[in-house]
Structure formats: C-alpha cells, structure tokens
mmCIF file of N, CA and C in Angstrom:
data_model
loop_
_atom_site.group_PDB
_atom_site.id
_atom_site.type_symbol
_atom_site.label_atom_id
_atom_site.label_comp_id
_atom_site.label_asym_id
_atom_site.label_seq_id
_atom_site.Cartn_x
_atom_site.Cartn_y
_atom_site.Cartn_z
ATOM 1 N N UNK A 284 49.805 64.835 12.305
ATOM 2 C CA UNK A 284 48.801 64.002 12.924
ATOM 3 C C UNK A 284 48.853 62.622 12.272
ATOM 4 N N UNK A 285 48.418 61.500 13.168
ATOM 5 C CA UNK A 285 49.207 60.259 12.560
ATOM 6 C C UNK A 285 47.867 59.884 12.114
ATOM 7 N N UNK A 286 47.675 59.186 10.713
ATOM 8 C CA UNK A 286 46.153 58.392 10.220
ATOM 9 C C UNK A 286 45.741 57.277 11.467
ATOM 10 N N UNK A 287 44.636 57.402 11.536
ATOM 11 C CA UNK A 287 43.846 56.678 12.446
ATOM 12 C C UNK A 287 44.052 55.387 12.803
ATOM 13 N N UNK A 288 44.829 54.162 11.871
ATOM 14 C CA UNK A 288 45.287 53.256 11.960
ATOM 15 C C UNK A 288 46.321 52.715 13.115
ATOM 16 N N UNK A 289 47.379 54.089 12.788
ATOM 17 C CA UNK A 289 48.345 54.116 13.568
ATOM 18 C C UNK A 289 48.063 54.627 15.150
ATOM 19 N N UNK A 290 47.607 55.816 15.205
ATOM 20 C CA UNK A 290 46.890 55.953 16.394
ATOM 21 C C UNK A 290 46.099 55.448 17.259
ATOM 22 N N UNK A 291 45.623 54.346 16.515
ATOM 23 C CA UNK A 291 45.004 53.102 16.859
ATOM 24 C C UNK A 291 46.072 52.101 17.365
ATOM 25 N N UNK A 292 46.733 51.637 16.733
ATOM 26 C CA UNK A 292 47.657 50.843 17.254
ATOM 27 C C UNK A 292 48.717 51.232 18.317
ATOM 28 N N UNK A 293 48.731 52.539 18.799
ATOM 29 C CA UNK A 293 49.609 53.184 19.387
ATOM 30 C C UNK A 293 48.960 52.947 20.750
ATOM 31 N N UNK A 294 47.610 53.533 20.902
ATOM 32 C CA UNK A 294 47.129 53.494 22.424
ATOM 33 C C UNK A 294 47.315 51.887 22.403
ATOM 34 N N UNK A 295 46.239 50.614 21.363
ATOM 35 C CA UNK A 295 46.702 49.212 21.743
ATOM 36 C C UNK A 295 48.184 49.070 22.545
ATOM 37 N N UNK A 296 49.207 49.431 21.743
ATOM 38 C CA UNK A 296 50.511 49.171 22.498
ATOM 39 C C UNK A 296 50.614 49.682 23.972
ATOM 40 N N UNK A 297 50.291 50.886 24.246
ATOM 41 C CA UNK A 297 50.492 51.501 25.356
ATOM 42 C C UNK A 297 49.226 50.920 26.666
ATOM 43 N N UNK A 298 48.491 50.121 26.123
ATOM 44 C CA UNK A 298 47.549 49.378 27.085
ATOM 45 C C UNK A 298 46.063 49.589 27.099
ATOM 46 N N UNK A 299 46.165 50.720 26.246
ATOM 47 C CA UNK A 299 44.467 51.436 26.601
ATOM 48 C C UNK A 299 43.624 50.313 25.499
ATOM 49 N N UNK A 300 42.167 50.382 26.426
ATOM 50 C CA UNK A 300 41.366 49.757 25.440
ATOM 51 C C UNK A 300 40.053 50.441 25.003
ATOM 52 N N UNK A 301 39.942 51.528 25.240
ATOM 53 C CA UNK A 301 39.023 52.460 25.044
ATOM 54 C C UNK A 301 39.922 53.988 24.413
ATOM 55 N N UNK A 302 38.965 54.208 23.579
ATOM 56 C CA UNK A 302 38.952 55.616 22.868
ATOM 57 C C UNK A 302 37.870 56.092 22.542
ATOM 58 N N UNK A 303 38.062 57.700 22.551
ATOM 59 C CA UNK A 303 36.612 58.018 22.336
ATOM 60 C C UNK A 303 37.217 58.901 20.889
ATOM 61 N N UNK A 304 35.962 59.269 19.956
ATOM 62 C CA UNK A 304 35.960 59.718 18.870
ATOM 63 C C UNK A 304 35.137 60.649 18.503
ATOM 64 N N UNK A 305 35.247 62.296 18.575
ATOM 65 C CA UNK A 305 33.995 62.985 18.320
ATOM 66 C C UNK A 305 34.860 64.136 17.156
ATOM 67 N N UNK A 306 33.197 64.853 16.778
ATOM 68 C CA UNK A 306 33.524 65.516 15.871
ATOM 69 C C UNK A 306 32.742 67.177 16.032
ATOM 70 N N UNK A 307 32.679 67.919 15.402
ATOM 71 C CA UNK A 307 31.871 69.132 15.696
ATOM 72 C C UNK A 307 32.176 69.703 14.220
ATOM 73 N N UNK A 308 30.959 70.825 13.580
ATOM 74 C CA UNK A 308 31.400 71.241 12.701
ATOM 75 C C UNK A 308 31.167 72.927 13.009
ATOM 76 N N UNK A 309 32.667 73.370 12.660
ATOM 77 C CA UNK A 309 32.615 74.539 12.725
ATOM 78 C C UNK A 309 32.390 75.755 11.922
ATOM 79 N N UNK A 310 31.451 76.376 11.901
ATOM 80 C CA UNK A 310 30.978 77.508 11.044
ATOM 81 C C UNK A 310 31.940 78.400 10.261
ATOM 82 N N UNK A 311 31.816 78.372 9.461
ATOM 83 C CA UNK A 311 32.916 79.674 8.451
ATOM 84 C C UNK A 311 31.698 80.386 7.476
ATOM 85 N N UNK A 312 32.446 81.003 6.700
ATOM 86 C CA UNK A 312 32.020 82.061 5.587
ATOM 87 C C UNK A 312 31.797 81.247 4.232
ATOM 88 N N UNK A 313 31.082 81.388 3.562
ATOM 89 C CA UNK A 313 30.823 80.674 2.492
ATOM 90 C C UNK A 313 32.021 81.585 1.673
ATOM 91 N N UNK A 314 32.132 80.382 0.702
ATOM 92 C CA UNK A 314 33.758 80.383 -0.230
ATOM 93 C C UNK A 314 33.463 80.800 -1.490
ATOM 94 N N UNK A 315 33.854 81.176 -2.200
ATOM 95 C CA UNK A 315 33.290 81.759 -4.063
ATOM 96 C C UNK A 315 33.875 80.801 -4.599
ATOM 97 N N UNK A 316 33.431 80.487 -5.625
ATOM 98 C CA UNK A 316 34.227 80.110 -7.251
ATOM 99 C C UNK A 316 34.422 78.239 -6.704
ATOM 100 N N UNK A 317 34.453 77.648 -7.557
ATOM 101 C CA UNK A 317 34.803 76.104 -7.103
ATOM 102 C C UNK A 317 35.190 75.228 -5.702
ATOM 103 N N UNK A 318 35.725 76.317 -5.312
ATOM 104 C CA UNK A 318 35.969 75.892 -3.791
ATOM 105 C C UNK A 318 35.044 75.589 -2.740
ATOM 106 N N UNK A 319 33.755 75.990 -3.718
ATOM 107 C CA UNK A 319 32.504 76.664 -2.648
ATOM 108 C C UNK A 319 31.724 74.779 -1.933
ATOM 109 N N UNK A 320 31.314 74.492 -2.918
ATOM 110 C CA UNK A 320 30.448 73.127 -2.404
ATOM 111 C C UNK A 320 31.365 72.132 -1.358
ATOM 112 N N UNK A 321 32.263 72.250 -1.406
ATOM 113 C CA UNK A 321 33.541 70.736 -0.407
ATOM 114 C C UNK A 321 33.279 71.083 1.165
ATOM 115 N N UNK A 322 33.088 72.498 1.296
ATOM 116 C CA UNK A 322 32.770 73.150 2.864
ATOM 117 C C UNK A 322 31.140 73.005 2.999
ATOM 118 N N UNK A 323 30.484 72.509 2.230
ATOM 119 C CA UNK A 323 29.200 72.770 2.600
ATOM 120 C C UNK A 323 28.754 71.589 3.128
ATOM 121 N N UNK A 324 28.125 71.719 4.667
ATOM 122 C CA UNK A 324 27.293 70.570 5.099
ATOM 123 C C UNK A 324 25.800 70.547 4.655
ATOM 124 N N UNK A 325 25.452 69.555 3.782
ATOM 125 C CA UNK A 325 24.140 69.298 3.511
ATOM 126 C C UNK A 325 23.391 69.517 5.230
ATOM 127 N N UNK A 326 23.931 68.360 5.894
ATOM 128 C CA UNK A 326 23.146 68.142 6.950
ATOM 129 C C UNK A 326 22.913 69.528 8.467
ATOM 130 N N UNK A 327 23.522 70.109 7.918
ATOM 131 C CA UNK A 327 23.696 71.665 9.033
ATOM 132 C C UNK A 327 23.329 72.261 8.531
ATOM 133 N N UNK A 328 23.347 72.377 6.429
ATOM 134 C CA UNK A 328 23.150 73.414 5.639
ATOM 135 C C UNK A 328 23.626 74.814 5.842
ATOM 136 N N UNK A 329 25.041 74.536 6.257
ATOM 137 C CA UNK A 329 25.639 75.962 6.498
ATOM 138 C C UNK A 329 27.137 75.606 5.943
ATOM 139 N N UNK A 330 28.615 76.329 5.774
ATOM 140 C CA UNK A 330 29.731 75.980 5.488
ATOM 141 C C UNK A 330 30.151 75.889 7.072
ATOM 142 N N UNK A 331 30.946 74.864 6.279
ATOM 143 C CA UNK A 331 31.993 74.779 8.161
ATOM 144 C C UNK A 331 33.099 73.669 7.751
ATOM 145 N N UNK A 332 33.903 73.688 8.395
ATOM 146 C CA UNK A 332 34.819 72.712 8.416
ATOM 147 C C UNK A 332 35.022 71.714 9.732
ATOM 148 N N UNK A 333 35.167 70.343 9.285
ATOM 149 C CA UNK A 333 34.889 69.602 10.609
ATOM 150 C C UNK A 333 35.822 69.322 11.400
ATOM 151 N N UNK A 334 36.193 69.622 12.915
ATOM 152 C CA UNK A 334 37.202 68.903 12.936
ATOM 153 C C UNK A 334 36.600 67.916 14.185
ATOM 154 N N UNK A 335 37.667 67.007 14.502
ATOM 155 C CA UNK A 335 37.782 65.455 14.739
ATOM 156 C C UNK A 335 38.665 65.467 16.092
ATOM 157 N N UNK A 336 38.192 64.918 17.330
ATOM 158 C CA UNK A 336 39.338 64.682 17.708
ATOM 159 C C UNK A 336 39.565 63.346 18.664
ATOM 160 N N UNK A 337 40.582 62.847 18.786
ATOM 161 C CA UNK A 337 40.731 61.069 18.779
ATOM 162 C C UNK A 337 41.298 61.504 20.477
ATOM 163 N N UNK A 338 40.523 60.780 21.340
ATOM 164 C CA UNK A 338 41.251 60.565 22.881
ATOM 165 C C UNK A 338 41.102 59.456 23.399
ATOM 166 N N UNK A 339 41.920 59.237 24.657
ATOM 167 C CA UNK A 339 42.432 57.723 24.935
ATOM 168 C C UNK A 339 41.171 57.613 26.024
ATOM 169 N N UNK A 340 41.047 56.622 27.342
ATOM 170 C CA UNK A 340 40.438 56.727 27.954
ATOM 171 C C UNK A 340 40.169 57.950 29.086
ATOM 172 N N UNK A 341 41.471 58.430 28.931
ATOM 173 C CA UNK A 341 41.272 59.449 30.390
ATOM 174 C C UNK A 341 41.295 60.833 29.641
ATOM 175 N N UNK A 342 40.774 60.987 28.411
ATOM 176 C CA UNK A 342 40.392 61.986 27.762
ATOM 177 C C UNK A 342 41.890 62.769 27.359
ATOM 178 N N UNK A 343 42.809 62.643 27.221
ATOM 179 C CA UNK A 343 44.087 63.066 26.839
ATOM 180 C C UNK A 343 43.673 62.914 25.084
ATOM 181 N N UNK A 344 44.094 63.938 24.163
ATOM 182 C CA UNK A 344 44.188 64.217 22.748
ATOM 183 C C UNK A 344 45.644 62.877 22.444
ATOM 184 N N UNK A 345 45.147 62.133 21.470
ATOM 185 C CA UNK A 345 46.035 61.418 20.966
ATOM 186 C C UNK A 345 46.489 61.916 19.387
#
C-alpha cells in the first residue's frame, strides 16, 4: 500500500480532484502482556484495529 503522499499524487496525475477518506474500527479480543494498550480505543473503549480506506471520486479503492 503506497503512503498517502504518493497516493495523493497519483489520483492528481490521473485527473481526479476529489477523494474520499474513511475509517471504521474493528472489534477484536483484548491482547495480554505489553501488547495490550496500542489496540485499545480510548474513544470506543473497546480493542479494535482501525482500518482506513483511501477512494478516488467514483468510489474505486486506491
């Protein structure tokens, strides 16, 4: 997956001037031992991992 910069500059080249940007966080199992706090959303107060996903104007995954 290319850093956001580039993906950015990629639709610019290809003409688009709109992107949309959303996120969701998805629920998992709480983790033991050090690993535990990095998965935790304060703001959901549950573990989850977030994912992200970057599309052009006509909703195609970039």
């Amino acid at each position: 997956m290319p850093p956001l910069d580039r993906a950015l500059k990629k639709i610019a080249r290809l003409g688009g001037g709109v992107v949309l940007l959303d996120g969701s966080l998805i629920r998992t199992r709480r983790r033991t031992g050090t690993e535990n706090r990095k998965n935790y959303s304060g703001k959901h107060k549950c573990h989850g991992l977030l994912v992200i996903a970057l599309t052009d104007d006509k909703g195609r995954l970039v």
